[in-house]
Amino acid sequence: MAQEIAMLHDVARCSACRACMVACKQWHDLPADMSTPFEGQYQSHKELTPTTWNLIQMNERVDSAGKFHWDFFKRQCMHCADPACAKGCPEEAIDKLPNGAVVIDEEKCVGCGYCTHNCPFDVPKVNKETNKSTKCDLCFDRIAEGMEPACSKTCTADAIRFGTKEEMLRRAEERVAILKQEGHQDANVYNPQGVGGIHMLYVLPEKPSVYNLPENPQTPDSINLWKDVVRPLGKLAGAGAIVGVLGMAALKGMTSKKEGK
């Protein structure tokens, strides 16, 4: 059985150098997006795009004491243990691999956008040119060859770590303890259980809302109903219809044979 893996982003250590973004584009051969006009901050894109799967967000804020903070946050697919995108895909084009990576099969994808609509983190994006949904694939091809993801390999600030999920959770708890000693009383490990936990873990010095993260994201009930009830019943109904058609054809054949006699 494959061992669960995870990446860990230590927000307090990130310097926003964006080397991880460049490494992601290089490894996946993703083109550069058209630049947007300067709007008062240095964030390269407002959001993830079909060709930008990894984005360093720059959050500017002033705390209750009037002190200015500039928080850097690595935004990408969370690789949920209970992925709503995979459950909601009508073409079954999204798989959760045994090690935890959630991957889109572009050959099966029809660009319906259901994955985007159902993702609690609004991650997958449909490429209008190819009509395919895209997102971070956790460099599953590199991992299969014994390498770590391109972004974690590139990070010089040691803000992105990669390893087994057990190890990453242990490291995350250690870092949270240190941050609390340093005065960050709201420091926490972001690993929401409403989506079964995630394989893109975070050490956050502040509450999730500071980084525009949902406090308690959930896999929508409608998706669970679709995946666990509606779709199986639909398959049974489809199979029943096929059996019925074949049965009628066989009966017709037998009748014709008798009449021929």
PDB file of C-alpha atoms in Angstrom:
ATOM      1  CA  MET A   1       0.000   0.000   0.000  1.00  0.00           C
ATOM      2  CA  ALA A   2       1.365   3.419  -0.988  1.00  0.00           C
ATOM      3  CA  GLN A   3       2.365   5.692   1.870  1.00  0.00           C
ATOM      4  CA  GLU A   4       0.477   8.977   2.202  1.00  0.00           C
ATOM      5  CA  ILE A   5       2.604  11.969   1.269  1.00  0.00           C
ATOM      6  CA  ALA A   6       2.131  15.684   1.877  1.00  0.00           C
ATOM      7  CA  MET A   7       3.661  19.092   1.338  1.00  0.00           C
ATOM      8  CA  LEU A   8       3.929  21.619   4.129  1.00  0.00           C
ATOM      9  CA  HIS A   9       4.020  25.383   3.613  1.00  0.00           C
ATOM     10  CA  ASP A  10       5.365  27.300   6.597  1.00  0.00           C
ATOM     11  CA  VAL A  11       3.849  30.725   5.974  1.00  0.00           C
ATOM     12  CA  ALA A  12       6.109  32.423   8.531  1.00  0.00           C
ATOM     13  CA  ARG A  13       9.214  31.357   6.598  1.00  0.00           C
ATOM     14  CA  CYS A  14       8.031  32.334   3.108  1.00  0.00           C
ATOM     15  CA  SER A  15       9.927  35.276   1.547  1.00  0.00           C
ATOM     16  CA  ALA A  16       7.691  35.532  -1.554  1.00  0.00           C
ATOM     17  CA  CYS A  17      10.653  34.999  -3.868  1.00  0.00           C
ATOM     18  CA  ARG A  18       8.247  33.098  -6.171  1.00  0.00           C
ATOM     19  CA  ALA A  19      10.888  30.578  -7.235  1.00  0.00           C
ATOM     20  CA  CYS A  20       8.249  27.902  -6.594  1.00  0.00           C
ATOM     21  CA  MET A  21       5.981  29.512  -9.186  1.00  0.00           C
ATOM     22  CA  VAL A  22       8.746  29.535 -11.780  1.00  0.00           C
ATOM     23  CA  ALA A  23       9.724  25.917 -11.028  1.00  0.00           C
ATOM     24  CA  CYS A  24       6.088  24.820 -11.391  1.00  0.00           C
ATOM     25  CA  LYS A  25       5.758  26.450 -14.802  1.00  0.00           C
ATOM     26  CA  GLN A  26       9.089  25.045 -15.974  1.00  0.00           C
ATOM     27  CA  TRP A  27       8.359  21.460 -14.953  1.00  0.00           C
ATOM     28  CA  HIS A  28       4.832  21.425 -16.380  1.00  0.00           C
ATOM     29  CA  ASP A  29       5.764  23.470 -19.453  1.00  0.00           C
ATOM     30  CA  LEU A  30       3.105  26.078 -18.653  1.00  0.00           C
ATOM     31  CA  PRO A  31       3.155  29.373 -20.580  1.00  0.00           C
ATOM     32  CA  ALA A  32       3.364  32.726 -18.851  1.00  0.00           C
ATOM     33  CA  ASP A  33       0.072  34.541 -18.347  1.00  0.00           C
ATOM     34  CA  MET A  34      -0.472  38.004 -19.747  1.00  0.00           C
ATOM     35  CA  SER A  35       0.639  40.556 -17.148  1.00  0.00           C
ATOM     36  CA  THR A  36      -1.961  42.729 -15.435  1.00  0.00           C
ATOM     37  CA  PRO A  37      -1.611  46.446 -14.647  1.00  0.00           C
ATOM     38  CA  PHE A  38       0.016  47.338 -11.312  1.00  0.00           C
ATOM     39  CA  GLU A  39      -2.730  47.812  -8.735  1.00  0.00           C
ATOM     40  CA  GLY A  40      -0.790  48.806  -5.648  1.00  0.00           C
ATOM     41  CA  GLN A  41       0.806  45.497  -4.691  1.00  0.00           C
ATOM     42  CA  TYR A  42       3.340  43.025  -6.062  1.00  0.00           C
ATOM     43  CA  GLN A  43       1.195  39.878  -6.367  1.00  0.00           C
ATOM     44  CA  SER A  44       1.674  38.564  -9.916  1.00  0.00           C
ATOM     45  CA  HIS A  45      -1.912  37.309 -10.479  1.00  0.00           C
ATOM     46  CA  LYS A  46      -5.192  37.961  -8.738  1.00  0.00           C
ATOM     47  CA  GLU A  47      -6.054  34.268  -8.767  1.00  0.00           C
ATOM     48  CA  LEU A  48      -4.973  30.862  -9.988  1.00  0.00           C
ATOM     49  CA  THR A  49      -5.388  30.440 -13.742  1.00  0.00           C
ATOM     50  CA  PRO A  50      -5.451  27.480 -16.159  1.00  0.00           C
ATOM     51  CA  THR A  51      -1.706  28.000 -16.672  1.00  0.00           C
ATOM     52  CA  THR A  52      -0.723  29.185 -13.175  1.00  0.00           C
ATOM     53  CA  TRP A  53      -1.223  26.306 -10.753  1.00  0.00           C
ATOM     54  CA  ASN A  54       0.831  27.751  -7.906  1.00  0.00           C
ATOM     55  CA  LEU A  55       0.432  31.345  -6.713  1.00  0.00           C
ATOM     56  CA  ILE A  56       2.090  33.315  -3.946  1.00  0.00           C
ATOM     57  CA  GLN A  57      -0.584  35.557  -2.473  1.00  0.00           C
ATOM     58  CA  MET A  58       0.465  38.743  -0.694  1.00  0.00           C
ATOM     59  CA  ASN A  59      -1.901  39.766   2.074  1.00  0.00           C
ATOM     60  CA  GLU A  60      -1.486  43.251   3.523  1.00  0.00           C
ATOM     61  CA  ARG A  61      -3.063  43.944   6.891  1.00  0.00           C
ATOM     62  CA  VAL A  62      -2.831  46.136   9.985  1.00  0.00           C
ATOM     63  CA  ASP A  63      -3.294  44.444  13.359  1.00  0.00           C
ATOM     64  CA  SER A  64      -5.220  45.777  16.359  1.00  0.00           C
ATOM     65  CA  ALA A  65      -2.078  47.530  17.617  1.00  0.00           C
ATOM     66  CA  GLY A  66      -1.714  49.421  14.357  1.00  0.00           C
ATOM     67  CA  LYS A  67       1.260  47.370  13.177  1.00  0.00           C
ATOM     68  CA  PHE A  68       1.543  46.648   9.452  1.00  0.00           C
ATOM     69  CA  HIS A  69       1.977  43.045   8.292  1.00  0.00           C
ATOM     70  CA  TRP A  70       2.713  41.593   4.875  1.00  0.00           C
ATOM     71  CA  ASP A  71       1.747  37.918   4.833  1.00  0.00           C
ATOM     72  CA  PHE A  72       2.790  35.570   2.034  1.00  0.00           C
ATOM     73  CA  PHE A  73       0.721  32.499   1.276  1.00  0.00           C
ATOM     74  CA  LYS A  74       1.200  29.691  -1.271  1.00  0.00           C
ATOM     75  CA  ARG A  75      -2.102  29.016  -3.021  1.00  0.00           C
ATOM     76  CA  GLN A  76      -2.638  25.788  -4.969  1.00  0.00           C
ATOM     77  CA  CYS A  77      -4.726  22.613  -4.962  1.00  0.00           C
ATOM     78  CA  MET A  78      -5.162  21.259  -1.431  1.00  0.00           C
ATOM     79  CA  HIS A  79      -5.323  17.596  -2.556  1.00  0.00           C
ATOM     80  CA  CYS A  80      -8.224  16.831  -0.223  1.00  0.00           C
ATOM     81  CA  ALA A  81      -8.551  13.340   1.203  1.00  0.00           C
ATOM     82  CA  ASP A  82     -12.267  13.545   0.336  1.00  0.00           C
ATOM     83  CA  PRO A  83     -12.071  15.548  -2.917  1.00  0.00           C
ATOM     84  CA  ALA A  84     -15.340  17.154  -3.982  1.00  0.00           C
ATOM     85  CA  CYS A  85     -13.916  17.723  -7.461  1.00  0.00           C
ATOM     86  CA  ALA A  86     -13.462  13.992  -8.032  1.00  0.00           C
ATOM     87  CA  LYS A  87     -16.867  13.127  -6.562  1.00  0.00           C
ATOM     88  CA  GLY A  88     -18.628  15.681  -8.744  1.00  0.00           C
ATOM     89  CA  CYS A  89     -16.912  14.846 -12.032  1.00  0.00           C
ATOM     90  CA  PRO A  90     -19.489  13.192 -14.327  1.00  0.00           C
ATOM     91  CA  GLU A  91     -16.743  11.757 -16.549  1.00  0.00           C
ATOM     92  CA  GLU A  92     -14.736  10.268 -13.658  1.00  0.00           C
ATOM     93  CA  ALA A  93     -11.754  12.204 -14.993  1.00  0.00           C
ATOM     94  CA  ILE A  94     -10.320  13.032 -11.558  1.00  0.00           C
ATOM     95  CA  ASP A  95      -8.562  10.403  -9.454  1.00  0.00           C
ATOM     96  CA  LYS A  96      -7.242  10.424  -5.921  1.00  0.00           C
ATOM     97  CA  LEU A  97      -4.050   8.371  -6.043  1.00  0.00           C
ATOM     98  CA  PRO A  98      -3.172   5.989  -3.181  1.00  0.00           C
ATOM     99  CA  ASN A  99      -0.488   8.421  -1.942  1.00  0.00           C
ATOM    100  CA  GLY A 100      -3.056  11.254  -1.677  1.00  0.00           C
ATOM    101  CA  ALA A 101      -2.401  13.257  -4.848  1.00  0.00           C
ATOM    102  CA  VAL A 102      -5.558  14.316  -6.719  1.00  0.00           C
ATOM    103  CA  VAL A 103      -4.951  14.250 -10.478  1.00  0.00           C
ATOM    104  CA  ILE A 104      -7.003  15.233 -13.545  1.00  0.00           C
ATOM    105  CA  ASP A 105      -6.938  12.920 -16.572  1.00  0.00           C
ATOM    106  CA  GLU A 106      -7.098  15.404 -19.460  1.00  0.00           C
ATOM    107  CA  GLU A 107      -8.035  12.631 -21.899  1.00  0.00           C
ATOM    108  CA  LYS A 108     -11.307  12.076 -20.013  1.00  0.00           C
ATOM    109  CA  CYS A 109     -12.003  15.697 -19.066  1.00  0.00           C
ATOM    110  CA  VAL A 110     -14.704  17.459 -21.128  1.00  0.00           C
ATOM    111  CA  GLY A 111     -14.333  20.883 -19.522  1.00  0.00           C
ATOM    112  CA  CYS A 112     -17.774  20.903 -17.881  1.00  0.00           C
ATOM    113  CA  GLY A 113     -16.454  22.935 -14.924  1.00  0.00           C
ATOM    114  CA  TYR A 114     -18.250  20.923 -12.240  1.00  0.00           C
ATOM    115  CA  CYS A 115     -14.938  20.486 -10.412  1.00  0.00           C
ATOM    116  CA  THR A 116     -14.493  24.259 -10.188  1.00  0.00           C
ATOM    117  CA  HIS A 117     -18.074  24.753  -9.034  1.00  0.00           C
ATOM    118  CA  ASN A 118     -17.823  22.147  -6.270  1.00  0.00           C
ATOM    119  CA  CYS A 119     -14.294  22.776  -4.974  1.00  0.00           C
ATOM    120  CA  PRO A 120     -14.478  24.431  -1.505  1.00  0.00           C
ATOM    121  CA  PHE A 121     -11.249  26.286  -2.363  1.00  0.00           C
ATOM    122  CA  ASP A 122     -12.171  27.320  -5.939  1.00  0.00           C
ATOM    123  CA  VAL A 123      -8.998  25.764  -7.344  1.00  0.00           C
ATOM    124  CA  PRO A 124      -9.543  23.946 -10.685  1.00  0.00           C
ATOM    125  CA  LYS A 125      -9.748  26.252 -13.708  1.00  0.00           C
ATOM    126  CA  VAL A 126     -11.065  25.386 -17.178  1.00  0.00           C
ATOM    127  CA  ASN A 127      -8.723  26.309 -20.007  1.00  0.00           C
ATOM    128  CA  LYS A 128     -10.947  27.879 -22.673  1.00  0.00           C
ATOM    129  CA  GLU A 129      -8.459  27.067 -25.428  1.00  0.00           C
ATOM    130  CA  THR A 130      -8.237  23.336 -24.688  1.00  0.00           C
ATOM    131  CA  ASN A 131     -11.612  22.955 -22.908  1.00  0.00           C
ATOM    132  CA  LYS A 132      -9.838  21.002 -20.174  1.00  0.00           C
ATOM    133  CA  SER A 133      -9.802  21.573 -16.428  1.00  0.00           C
ATOM    134  CA  THR A 134      -6.360  22.107 -14.888  1.00  0.00           C
ATOM    135  CA  LYS A 135      -4.737  22.410 -11.464  1.00  0.00           C
ATOM    136  CA  CYS A 136      -1.676  21.383  -9.444  1.00  0.00           C
ATOM    137  CA  ASP A 137      -1.055  17.637  -9.709  1.00  0.00           C
ATOM    138  CA  LEU A 138       1.424  17.513  -6.798  1.00  0.00           C
ATOM    139  CA  CYS A 139       4.095  16.589  -9.375  1.00  0.00           C
ATOM    140  CA  PHE A 140       2.860  12.994  -9.183  1.00  0.00           C
ATOM    141  CA  ASP A 141       5.148  12.066 -12.082  1.00  0.00           C
ATOM    142  CA  ARG A 142       8.223  13.312 -10.196  1.00  0.00           C
ATOM    143  CA  ILE A 143       7.125  11.519  -7.021  1.00  0.00           C
ATOM    144  CA  ALA A 144       6.697   8.272  -8.995  1.00  0.00           C
ATOM    145  CA  GLU A 145      10.379   8.557  -9.960  1.00  0.00           C
ATOM    146  CA  GLY A 146      11.543   9.161  -6.392  1.00  0.00           C
ATOM    147  CA  MET A 147      11.826  12.958  -6.712  1.00  0.00           C
ATOM    148  CA  GLU A 148      10.047  15.625  -4.699  1.00  0.00           C
ATOM    149  CA  PRO A 149       7.687  18.224  -6.211  1.00  0.00           C
ATOM    150  CA  ALA A 150       9.362  20.985  -8.214  1.00  0.00           C
ATOM    151  CA  CYS A 151       8.212  23.767  -5.869  1.00  0.00           C
ATOM    152  CA  SER A 152       9.515  22.195  -2.654  1.00  0.00           C
ATOM    153  CA  LYS A 153      12.763  21.224  -4.362  1.00  0.00           C
ATOM    154  CA  THR A 154      13.313  24.860  -5.370  1.00  0.00           C
ATOM    155  CA  CYS A 155      12.418  26.635  -2.111  1.00  0.00           C
ATOM    156  CA  THR A 156      15.574  28.103  -0.559  1.00  0.00           C
ATOM    157  CA  ALA A 157      13.820  29.516   2.518  1.00  0.00           C
ATOM    158  CA  ASP A 158      12.840  26.027   3.712  1.00  0.00           C
ATOM    159  CA  ALA A 159       9.248  27.262   3.676  1.00  0.00           C
ATOM    160  CA  ILE A 160       8.044  24.311   1.593  1.00  0.00           C
ATOM    161  CA  ARG A 161       8.753  20.813   2.828  1.00  0.00           C
ATOM    162  CA  PHE A 162       7.807  17.439   1.370  1.00  0.00           C
ATOM    163  CA  GLY A 163       7.614  13.974   2.902  1.00  0.00           C
ATOM    164  CA  THR A 164       5.187  11.526   4.439  1.00  0.00           C
ATOM    165  CA  LYS A 165       2.008  13.066   5.791  1.00  0.00           C
ATOM    166  CA  GLU A 166       2.855  11.789   9.257  1.00  0.00           C
ATOM    167  CA  GLU A 167       6.236  13.501   9.182  1.00  0.00           C
ATOM    168  CA  MET A 168       4.823  16.775   7.806  1.00  0.00           C
ATOM    169  CA  LEU A 169       2.139  16.879  10.515  1.00  0.00           C
ATOM    170  CA  ARG A 170       4.785  16.321  13.170  1.00  0.00           C
ATOM    171  CA  ARG A 171       6.948  19.132  11.769  1.00  0.00           C
ATOM    172  CA  ALA A 172       3.919  21.397  11.543  1.00  0.00           C
ATOM    173  CA  GLU A 173       3.001  20.883  15.205  1.00  0.00           C
ATOM    174  CA  GLU A 174       6.604  21.607  16.227  1.00  0.00           C
ATOM    175  CA  ARG A 175       6.592  24.864  14.254  1.00  0.00           C
ATOM    176  CA  VAL A 176       3.241  25.936  15.730  1.00  0.00           C
ATOM    177  CA  ALA A 177       4.637  25.421  19.232  1.00  0.00           C
ATOM    178  CA  ILE A 178       7.621  27.645  18.375  1.00  0.00           C
ATOM    179  CA  LEU A 179       5.411  30.348  16.854  1.00  0.00           C
ATOM    180  CA  LYS A 180       3.231  30.421  19.963  1.00  0.00           C
ATOM    181  CA  GLN A 181       6.333  30.862  22.122  1.00  0.00           C
ATOM    182  CA  GLU A 182       7.219  33.807  19.889  1.00  0.00           C
ATOM    183  CA  GLY A 183       3.852  35.438  20.569  1.00  0.00           C
ATOM    184  CA  HIS A 184       1.650  34.131  17.747  1.00  0.00           C
ATOM    185  CA  GLN A 185      -1.119  32.794  19.970  1.00  0.00           C
ATOM    186  CA  ASP A 186      -3.405  32.031  17.005  1.00  0.00           C
ATOM    187  CA  ALA A 187      -0.795  29.902  15.225  1.00  0.00           C
ATOM    188  CA  ASN A 188      -2.280  26.689  13.891  1.00  0.00           C
ATOM    189  CA  VAL A 189      -1.911  23.750  11.518  1.00  0.00           C
ATOM    190  CA  TYR A 190      -4.368  24.071   8.656  1.00  0.00           C
ATOM    191  CA  ASN A 191      -5.634  20.571   7.889  1.00  0.00           C
ATOM    192  CA  PRO A 192      -9.465  20.882   7.716  1.00  0.00           C
ATOM    193  CA  GLN A 193     -11.324  17.685   8.515  1.00  0.00           C
ATOM    194  CA  GLY A 194     -14.494  18.684   6.681  1.00  0.00           C
ATOM    195  CA  VAL A 195     -12.772  17.578   3.465  1.00  0.00           C
ATOM    196  CA  GLY A 196     -11.133  14.576   5.114  1.00  0.00           C
ATOM    197  CA  GLY A 197      -7.889  16.461   5.748  1.00  0.00           C
ATOM    198  CA  ILE A 198      -5.549  17.751   3.054  1.00  0.00           C
ATOM    199  CA  HIS A 199      -2.183  16.818   1.562  1.00  0.00           C
ATOM    200  CA  MET A 200      -1.103  20.455   1.186  1.00  0.00           C
ATOM    201  CA  LEU A 201      -0.652  21.362   4.833  1.00  0.00           C
ATOM    202  CA  TYR A 202      -0.011  24.841   6.225  1.00  0.00           C
ATOM    203  CA  VAL A 203       1.555  26.335   9.316  1.00  0.00           C
ATOM    204  CA  LEU A 204      -0.358  29.593   9.801  1.00  0.00           C
ATOM    205  CA  PRO A 205       0.805  32.234  12.299  1.00  0.00           C
ATOM    206  CA  GLU A 206      -2.735  33.685  12.330  1.00  0.00           C
ATOM    207  CA  LYS A 207      -6.289  32.397  11.903  1.00  0.00           C
ATOM    208  CA  PRO A 208      -7.180  30.915   8.489  1.00  0.00           C
ATOM    209  CA  SER A 209      -9.448  33.863   7.654  1.00  0.00           C
ATOM    210  CA  VAL A 210      -6.404  36.164   7.575  1.00  0.00           C
ATOM    211  CA  TYR A 211      -5.228  34.226   4.516  1.00  0.00           C
ATOM    212  CA  ASN A 212      -8.687  34.094   2.906  1.00  0.00           C
ATOM    213  CA  LEU A 213      -9.001  30.419   3.815  1.00  0.00           C
ATOM    214  CA  PRO A 214     -12.347  28.932   4.888  1.00  0.00           C
ATOM    215  CA  GLU A 215     -12.342  28.060   8.578  1.00  0.00           C
ATOM    216  CA  ASN A 216     -14.224  24.801   8.102  1.00  0.00           C
ATOM    217  CA  PRO A 217     -14.587  23.834   4.430  1.00  0.00           C
ATOM    218  CA  GLN A 218     -16.933  20.945   3.707  1.00  0.00           C
ATOM    219  CA  THR A 219     -17.527  18.528   0.859  1.00  0.00           C
ATOM    220  CA  PRO A 220     -21.023  19.637  -0.282  1.00  0.00           C
ATOM    221  CA  ASP A 221     -23.850  17.278   0.749  1.00  0.00           C
ATOM    222  CA  SER A 222     -25.210  17.468  -2.801  1.00  0.00           C
ATOM    223  CA  ILE A 223     -21.951  15.956  -4.092  1.00  0.00           C
ATOM    224  CA  ASN A 224     -22.081  13.105  -1.572  1.00  0.00           C
ATOM    225  CA  LEU A 225     -25.676  12.417  -2.653  1.00  0.00           C
ATOM    226  CA  TRP A 226     -24.645  12.454  -6.321  1.00  0.00           C
ATOM    227  CA  LYS A 227     -21.625  10.223  -5.804  1.00  0.00           C
ATOM    228  CA  ASP A 228     -23.041   7.725  -3.312  1.00  0.00           C
ATOM    229  CA  VAL A 229     -26.705   7.482  -4.362  1.00  0.00           C
ATOM    230  CA  VAL A 230     -27.706   9.085  -7.659  1.00  0.00           C
ATOM    231  CA  ARG A 231     -24.798   7.918  -9.817  1.00  0.00           C
ATOM    232  CA  PRO A 232     -24.883   4.247  -8.620  1.00  0.00           C
ATOM    233  CA  LEU A 233     -28.665   4.139  -9.166  1.00  0.00           C
ATOM    234  CA  GLY A 234     -28.179   5.647 -12.610  1.00  0.00           C
ATOM    235  CA  LYS A 235     -25.661   2.948 -13.477  1.00  0.00           C
ATOM    236  CA  LEU A 236     -28.034   0.236 -12.236  1.00  0.00           C
ATOM    237  CA  ALA A 237     -30.867   1.731 -14.255  1.00  0.00           C
ATOM    238  CA  GLY A 238     -28.613   1.894 -17.307  1.00  0.00           C
ATOM    239  CA  ALA A 239     -27.539  -1.702 -16.828  1.00  0.00           C
ATOM    240  CA  GLY A 240     -31.163  -2.735 -16.362  1.00  0.00           C
ATOM    241  CA  ALA A 241     -32.141  -0.999 -19.589  1.00  0.00           C
ATOM    242  CA  ILE A 242     -29.352  -2.761 -21.484  1.00  0.00           C
ATOM    243  CA  VAL A 243     -30.406  -6.137 -20.065  1.00  0.00           C
ATOM    244  CA  GLY A 244     -33.989  -5.360 -21.015  1.00  0.00           C
ATOM    245  CA  VAL A 245     -33.059  -4.486 -24.591  1.00  0.00           C
ATOM    246  CA  LEU A 246     -30.907  -7.599 -24.930  1.00  0.00           C
ATOM    247  CA  GLY A 247     -33.721  -9.708 -23.445  1.00  0.00           C
ATOM    248  CA  MET A 248     -36.250  -8.313 -25.906  1.00  0.00           C
ATOM    249  CA  ALA A 249     -33.850  -8.939 -28.771  1.00  0.00           C
ATOM    250  CA  ALA A 250     -33.298 -12.523 -27.641  1.00  0.00           C
ATOM    251  CA  LEU A 251     -37.049 -13.103 -27.226  1.00  0.00           C
ATOM    252  CA  LYS A 252     -37.702 -11.675 -30.676  1.00  0.00           C
ATOM    253  CA  GLY A 253     -35.052 -13.956 -32.105  1.00  0.00           C
ATOM    254  CA  MET A 254     -36.574 -17.014 -30.447  1.00  0.00           C
ATOM    255  CA  THR A 255     -40.068 -16.064 -31.691  1.00  0.00           C
ATOM    256  CA  SER A 256     -38.815 -15.586 -35.219  1.00  0.00           C
ATOM    257  CA  LYS A 257     -37.073 -18.946 -35.099  1.00  0.00           C
ATOM    258  CA  LYS A 258     -40.279 -20.708 -33.948  1.00  0.00           C
ATOM    259  CA  GLU A 259     -42.348 -19.021 -36.640  1.00  0.00           C
ATOM    260  CA  GLY A 260     -39.788 -20.062 -39.218  1.00  0.00           C
ATOM    261  CA  LYS A 261     -40.296 -23.665 -38.225  1.00  0.00           C
TER     262      LYS A 261
END
